[in-house]
């Protein structure tokens, strides 16, 4: 079983307009509520790939009820802890370009944190937990890190999607895969890359620190997968990017969903690249038909 964790989900209010005039009343012909959050995005792609998963997190108030309703509509199995405070609402305005107004989110009470910890007792050997997304305002910065000993004790694997020191602090627990982009990777080492070889050298250092696999996304230059045995490269798929939200989550979902079935990192990378591109080419998280349309474009080459 794969479990996705979204500790600070949002009910996204998405509005479509031709243009926005500041200081005036703007009316939208189209507006929808969607369940938002990086772990939720991962669950959506896993569903499209036919991979069993459960979404974990916190949800509260009338917005939390609507968020869970949206998950149920999309047939995403979920087991969220009910909290006293209200789940945040994020406003997404699409008017030629994307404008986002994101709320900080609710405070999580200690008893609610403890209830979430109880979810980890369900873990069994062979399970996988995907930890991603921002933390609620009052949660400690090491919230994810404190979960890792419990996950590993159960014999489960984990994937974490974060950056900076928070990412480095998890490497000793041996995440199945991490996915910095090339800018985030450079920042980890306080450097800039003058060549792709310099980038690969730093990626190998993350393996030495404990990561089992490292995916590096490079936008129009495609992506790399670095494993202890090989380095793979895949060019970017050809298409028009219309959405910057969820592509990285989709890439992770494609990788982990395929890996739990096959154990093949090369094929997992190929599917991950296709899922990321498919989401980038649509206004929402990609569906199976869109992923299937992109997949033939992704040709993975072993370069070492």
CSV table of C-alpha atoms in Angstrom, one decimal:
chain,number,residue,atom,x,y,z
A,1,UNK,CA,0.0,0.0,0.0
A,2,UNK,CA,1.1,3.5,-0.7
A,3,UNK,CA,0.1,6.3,1.7
A,4,UNK,CA,0.3,9.9,0.7
A,5,UNK,CA,0.6,12.6,3.4
A,6,UNK,CA,-0.7,16.2,3.0
A,7,UNK,CA,-0.6,17.8,6.4
A,8,UNK,CA,-1.7,21.3,5.2
A,9,UNK,CA,-4.2,20.6,2.4
A,10,UNK,CA,-6.3,23.3,0.8
A,11,UNK,CA,-9.7,23.7,-0.8
A,12,UNK,CA,-8.5,25.4,-4.0
A,13,UNK,CA,-11.0,28.0,-5.4
A,14,UNK,CA,-10.0,28.1,-9.1
A,15,UNK,CA,-11.3,31.0,-11.2
A,16,UNK,CA,-11.0,31.4,-15.0
A,17,UNK,CA,-11.0,34.9,-16.5
A,18,UNK,CA,-9.9,36.5,-19.7
A,19,UNK,CA,-8.2,39.3,-17.8
A,20,UNK,CA,-8.1,40.9,-14.4
A,21,UNK,CA,-8.4,44.7,-13.9
A,22,UNK,CA,-6.9,45.7,-10.6
A,23,UNK,CA,-9.1,48.0,-8.5
A,24,UNK,CA,-12.3,47.0,-10.4
A,25,UNK,CA,-15.0,44.4,-10.0
A,26,UNK,CA,-14.0,41.3,-12.0
A,27,UNK,CA,-16.5,38.6,-12.8
A,28,UNK,CA,-15.6,35.1,-13.6
A,29,UNK,CA,-17.6,32.9,-16.0
A,30,UNK,CA,-16.0,29.8,-14.5
A,31,UNK,CA,-15.1,28.9,-10.9
A,32,UNK,CA,-14.7,25.5,-9.2
A,33,UNK,CA,-13.5,24.0,-5.9
A,34,UNK,CA,-10.8,21.4,-6.0
A,35,UNK,CA,-9.0,19.4,-3.3
A,36,UNK,CA,-5.4,20.8,-3.3
A,37,UNK,CA,-2.2,19.6,-1.8
A,38,UNK,CA,1.0,17.9,-3.0
A,39,UNK,CA,0.2,14.5,-1.5
A,40,UNK,CA,-3.3,14.7,-2.9
A,41,UNK,CA,-1.8,15.3,-6.3
A,42,UNK,CA,0.3,12.2,-5.9
A,43,UNK,CA,-2.8,10.2,-5.0
A,44,UNK,CA,-4.6,11.4,-8.1
A,45,UNK,CA,-1.9,10.2,-10.4
A,46,UNK,CA,-1.6,6.9,-8.5
A,47,UNK,CA,-5.3,6.4,-9.1
A,48,UNK,CA,-4.9,7.0,-12.8
A,49,UNK,CA,-2.1,4.4,-12.9
A,50,UNK,CA,-4.3,1.9,-11.0
A,51,UNK,CA,-2.1,1.8,-7.9
A,52,UNK,CA,-3.9,1.3,-4.6
A,53,UNK,CA,-3.2,4.2,-2.2
A,54,UNK,CA,-4.7,6.0,0.8
A,55,UNK,CA,-4.4,9.8,1.4
A,56,UNK,CA,-3.6,10.9,4.9
A,57,UNK,CA,-3.7,14.4,6.4
A,58,UNK,CA,-5.7,16.9,8.5
A,59,UNK,CA,-9.0,18.4,7.5
A,60,UNK,CA,-11.4,20.6,9.5
A,61,UNK,CA,-14.5,22.8,9.3
A,62,UNK,CA,-16.9,23.2,6.4
A,63,UNK,CA,-14.0,23.6,4.0
A,64,UNK,CA,-12.4,20.3,5.3
A,65,UNK,CA,-15.7,18.5,4.7
A,66,UNK,CA,-15.8,19.9,1.1
A,67,UNK,CA,-12.2,18.8,0.6
A,68,UNK,CA,-13.0,15.3,1.7
A,69,UNK,CA,-16.1,15.4,-0.5
A,70,UNK,CA,-13.9,16.3,-3.5
A,71,UNK,CA,-11.6,13.4,-2.7
A,72,UNK,CA,-14.5,11.0,-2.5
A,73,UNK,CA,-15.8,12.3,-5.9
A,74,UNK,CA,-12.4,11.5,-7.4
A,75,UNK,CA,-12.5,8.1,-5.7
A,76,UNK,CA,-9.4,8.8,-3.7
A,77,UNK,CA,-9.4,6.7,-0.6
A,78,UNK,CA,-8.7,8.9,2.4
A,79,UNK,CA,-8.3,8.8,6.1
A,80,UNK,CA,-7.9,12.4,7.3
A,81,UNK,CA,-7.7,13.4,10.9
A,82,UNK,CA,-10.6,15.7,11.7
A,83,UNK,CA,-9.3,18.9,13.4
A,84,UNK,CA,-11.1,21.8,15.1
A,85,UNK,CA,-9.8,24.6,13.0
A,86,UNK,CA,-10.9,25.2,9.4
A,87,UNK,CA,-9.0,23.9,6.4
A,88,UNK,CA,-7.5,26.7,4.4
A,89,UNK,CA,-8.8,28.0,1.1
A,90,UNK,CA,-6.3,28.9,-1.6
A,91,UNK,CA,-7.4,31.2,-4.5
A,92,UNK,CA,-6.1,30.4,-8.0
A,93,UNK,CA,-6.8,33.0,-10.7
A,94,UNK,CA,-6.2,32.0,-14.3
A,95,UNK,CA,-6.3,35.1,-16.5
A,96,UNK,CA,-3.6,34.8,-19.1
A,97,UNK,CA,-1.2,33.8,-16.4
A,98,UNK,CA,-1.5,32.1,-13.1
A,99,UNK,CA,-1.9,34.1,-9.9
A,100,UNK,CA,-2.2,32.4,-6.5
A,101,UNK,CA,-3.2,33.6,-3.1
A,102,UNK,CA,-2.3,30.9,-0.6
A,103,UNK,CA,-3.4,30.9,3.0
A,104,UNK,CA,-1.2,29.8,5.9
A,105,UNK,CA,-3.5,27.1,7.1
A,106,UNK,CA,-4.9,26.0,10.5
A,107,UNK,CA,-3.1,25.3,13.8
A,108,UNK,CA,-3.0,21.6,14.6
A,109,UNK,CA,-3.6,20.7,18.2
A,110,UNK,CA,-1.3,18.2,20.0
A,111,UNK,CA,-4.1,15.7,20.3
A,112,UNK,CA,-4.7,15.9,16.6
A,113,UNK,CA,-1.0,15.4,15.9
A,114,UNK,CA,-1.1,12.3,18.1
A,115,UNK,CA,-4.1,11.0,16.2
A,116,UNK,CA,-2.2,11.3,13.0
A,117,UNK,CA,0.7,9.4,14.5
A,118,UNK,CA,-1.7,6.6,15.2
A,119,UNK,CA,-2.2,6.2,11.5
A,120,UNK,CA,1.4,5.0,11.3
A,121,UNK,CA,0.5,1.9,13.3
A,122,UNK,CA,-1.3,0.7,10.1
A,123,UNK,CA,2.0,0.5,8.3
A,124,UNK,CA,3.4,-2.9,7.3
A,125,UNK,CA,6.6,-4.1,5.7
A,126,UNK,CA,6.6,-3.2,2.0
A,127,UNK,CA,4.3,-0.2,2.4
A,128,UNK,CA,5.5,3.2,1.2
A,129,UNK,CA,4.7,6.7,2.5
A,130,UNK,CA,5.0,9.8,0.4
A,131,UNK,CA,5.6,12.9,2.5
A,132,UNK,CA,5.2,16.2,0.6
A,133,UNK,CA,3.9,19.7,0.9
A,134,UNK,CA,4.1,22.6,3.3
A,135,UNK,CA,3.6,22.2,7.0
A,136,UNK,CA,0.8,23.8,9.0
A,137,UNK,CA,2.0,27.0,10.7
A,138,UNK,CA,2.4,25.6,14.2
A,139,UNK,CA,4.0,22.2,13.3
A,140,UNK,CA,7.7,22.0,14.0
A,141,UNK,CA,10.1,22.1,11.1
A,142,UNK,CA,11.3,18.5,11.9
A,143,UNK,CA,7.7,17.1,11.8
A,144,UNK,CA,8.4,14.9,8.8
A,145,UNK,CA,11.8,13.8,10.2
A,146,UNK,CA,10.2,12.6,13.4
A,147,UNK,CA,8.0,10.3,11.4
A,148,UNK,CA,10.8,8.5,9.7
A,149,UNK,CA,12.0,6.2,12.5
A,150,UNK,CA,8.4,5.0,12.9
A,151,UNK,CA,8.1,4.4,9.2
A,152,UNK,CA,11.4,2.5,9.0
A,153,UNK,CA,10.6,0.5,12.2
A,154,UNK,CA,7.5,-0.8,10.4
A,155,UNK,CA,9.6,-2.0,7.5
A,156,UNK,CA,8.1,0.5,5.2
A,157,UNK,CA,9.8,2.8,2.6
A,158,UNK,CA,9.3,6.5,2.3
A,159,UNK,CA,9.7,9.3,-0.3
A,160,UNK,CA,10.0,12.9,0.8
A,161,UNK,CA,9.5,15.9,-1.4
A,162,UNK,CA,11.1,18.9,0.3
A,163,UNK,CA,14.2,21.0,-0.2
A,164,UNK,CA,17.2,22.5,1.6
A,165,UNK,CA,18.4,21.3,5.0
A,166,UNK,CA,15.0,19.6,5.7
A,167,UNK,CA,15.8,17.3,2.8
A,168,UNK,CA,19.4,16.7,3.8
A,169,UNK,CA,18.3,15.8,7.3
A,170,UNK,CA,16.2,12.8,6.0
A,171,UNK,CA,18.9,11.2,3.9
A,172,UNK,CA,20.3,9.0,6.7
A,173,UNK,CA,16.9,7.3,6.7
A,174,UNK,CA,17.5,6.2,3.1
A,175,UNK,CA,14.5,7.6,1.1
A,176,UNK,CA,13.5,5.5,-1.9
A,177,UNK,CA,13.8,8.5,-4.2
A,178,UNK,CA,14.2,12.3,-3.9
A,179,UNK,CA,13.5,14.7,-6.7
A,180,UNK,CA,15.2,18.1,-6.6
A,181,UNK,CA,15.2,20.2,-9.7
A,182,UNK,CA,18.6,21.3,-10.9
A,183,UNK,CA,18.3,24.7,-9.1
A,184,UNK,CA,17.4,23.1,-5.8
A,185,UNK,CA,20.2,20.6,-6.2
A,186,UNK,CA,22.7,23.5,-6.7
A,187,UNK,CA,21.3,25.3,-3.7
A,188,UNK,CA,21.9,22.2,-1.5
A,189,UNK,CA,25.6,22.5,-2.2
A,190,UNK,CA,25.8,26.3,-2.3
A,191,UNK,CA,27.0,26.4,-5.9
A,192,UNK,CA,26.0,26.9,-9.5
A,193,UNK,CA,26.5,24.3,-12.2
A,194,UNK,CA,28.7,25.1,-15.2
A,195,UNK,CA,28.1,21.6,-16.7
A,196,UNK,CA,25.8,18.7,-16.4
A,197,UNK,CA,28.8,16.6,-15.1
A,198,UNK,CA,29.0,19.0,-12.1
A,199,UNK,CA,25.3,18.4,-11.5
A,200,UNK,CA,25.7,14.6,-11.7
A,201,UNK,CA,28.6,14.8,-9.2
A,202,UNK,CA,26.5,16.5,-6.7
A,203,UNK,CA,23.6,14.1,-7.3
A,204,UNK,CA,26.0,11.2,-6.6
A,205,UNK,CA,26.9,12.8,-3.3
A,206,UNK,CA,23.2,12.6,-2.3
A,207,UNK,CA,23.4,8.8,-2.9
A,208,UNK,CA,26.5,8.7,-0.7
A,209,UNK,CA,24.5,10.5,2.0
A,210,UNK,CA,21.7,7.8,1.9
A,211,UNK,CA,19.2,8.4,-0.9
A,212,UNK,CA,18.5,5.2,-2.8
A,213,UNK,CA,17.7,7.0,-6.1
A,214,UNK,CA,17.9,10.7,-7.2
A,215,UNK,CA,15.7,12.2,-9.9
A,216,UNK,CA,16.7,15.6,-11.1
A,217,UNK,CA,14.2,17.5,-13.2
A,218,UNK,CA,15.7,20.1,-15.7
A,219,UNK,CA,12.6,21.6,-17.4
A,220,UNK,CA,13.2,21.8,-21.2
A,221,UNK,CA,16.4,19.6,-20.8
A,222,UNK,CA,14.4,16.7,-19.5
A,223,UNK,CA,15.6,14.8,-16.5
A,224,UNK,CA,18.1,12.5,-15.0
A,225,UNK,CA,17.8,9.5,-12.7
A,226,UNK,CA,20.9,8.6,-10.7
A,227,UNK,CA,21.0,5.2,-9.0
A,228,UNK,CA,23.9,3.4,-7.3
A,229,UNK,CA,24.5,1.4,-10.5
A,230,UNK,CA,23.7,3.7,-13.4
A,231,UNK,CA,22.8,7.2,-14.6
A,232,UNK,CA,19.9,7.6,-17.0
A,233,UNK,CA,18.7,10.6,-19.0
A,234,UNK,CA,15.4,11.3,-20.7
A,235,UNK,CA,14.6,14.2,-22.9
A,236,UNK,CA,11.6,16.4,-22.2
A,237,UNK,CA,8.4,15.5,-23.9
A,238,UNK,CA,7.2,17.8,-26.7
A,239,UNK,CA,4.1,19.8,-25.8
A,240,UNK,CA,2.8,23.2,-24.6
A,241,UNK,CA,3.2,23.7,-20.9
A,242,UNK,CA,0.1,25.4,-19.5
A,243,UNK,CA,0.3,24.4,-15.9
A,244,UNK,CA,3.1,24.7,-13.3
A,245,UNK,CA,1.1,23.1,-10.5
A,246,UNK,CA,1.5,19.4,-9.7
A,247,UNK,CA,4.0,18.4,-12.4
A,248,UNK,CA,6.7,17.5,-9.8
A,249,UNK,CA,4.1,15.6,-7.7
A,250,UNK,CA,3.0,13.7,-10.8
A,251,UNK,CA,6.6,12.8,-11.6
A,252,UNK,CA,7.1,11.3,-8.1
A,253,UNK,CA,3.8,9.5,-8.3
A,254,UNK,CA,4.7,7.9,-11.7
A,255,UNK,CA,8.0,6.8,-10.3
A,256,UNK,CA,6.8,5.3,-7.0
A,257,UNK,CA,3.7,3.8,-8.5
A,258,UNK,CA,5.7,2.0,-11.1
A,259,UNK,CA,8.5,1.0,-8.7
A,260,UNK,CA,6.2,-0.7,-6.2
A,261,UNK,CA,4.9,-2.9,-9.0
A,262,UNK,CA,8.1,-3.6,-11.0
A,263,UNK,CA,11.2,-2.7,-8.8
A,264,UNK,CA,12.6,-1.3,-12.1
A,265,UNK,CA,14.1,2.2,-11.6
A,266,UNK,CA,14.6,2.8,-15.3
A,267,UNK,CA,10.9,2.1,-16.2
A,268,UNK,CA,9.8,3.9,-13.1
A,269,UNK,CA,11.8,7.0,-14.3
A,270,UNK,CA,10.2,6.7,-17.8
A,271,UNK,CA,6.6,6.7,-16.3
A,272,UNK,CA,7.5,9.5,-13.9
A,273,UNK,CA,8.7,11.7,-16.7
A,274,UNK,CA,5.6,11.0,-18.7
A,275,UNK,CA,3.3,11.8,-15.7
A,276,UNK,CA,5.1,15.0,-15.0
A,277,UNK,CA,4.9,16.2,-18.6
A,278,UNK,CA,1.2,15.2,-19.0
A,279,UNK,CA,0.3,17.3,-16.0
A,280,UNK,CA,2.3,20.2,-17.3
A,281,UNK,CA,0.4,20.0,-20.6
A,282,UNK,CA,-3.1,20.2,-19.0
A,283,UNK,CA,-4.8,22.7,-16.7
A,284,UNK,CA,-5.3,20.1,-14.0
A,285,UNK,CA,-3.6,16.9,-12.8
A,286,UNK,CA,-3.3,14.6,-15.8
A,287,UNK,CA,-5.6,11.6,-16.4
A,288,UNK,CA,-4.6,8.2,-17.8
A,289,UNK,CA,-5.4,9.0,-21.4
A,290,UNK,CA,-3.1,12.1,-21.3
A,291,UNK,CA,-0.3,10.1,-19.6
A,292,UNK,CA,-0.7,7.3,-22.2
A,293,UNK,CA,-0.4,9.9,-25.0
A,294,UNK,CA,2.9,11.3,-23.7
A,295,UNK,CA,4.5,8.0,-22.6
A,296,UNK,CA,5.7,6.9,-26.2
A,297,UNK,CA,7.7,10.1,-26.4
A,298,UNK,CA,9.8,9.3,-23.3
A,299,UNK,CA,13.0,7.4,-24.3
A,300,UNK,CA,15.3,6.7,-21.4
A,301,UNK,CA,19.0,6.4,-22.2
A,302,UNK,CA,21.6,4.8,-19.9
A,303,UNK,CA,24.6,7.2,-20.0
A,304,UNK,CA,26.8,5.4,-17.5
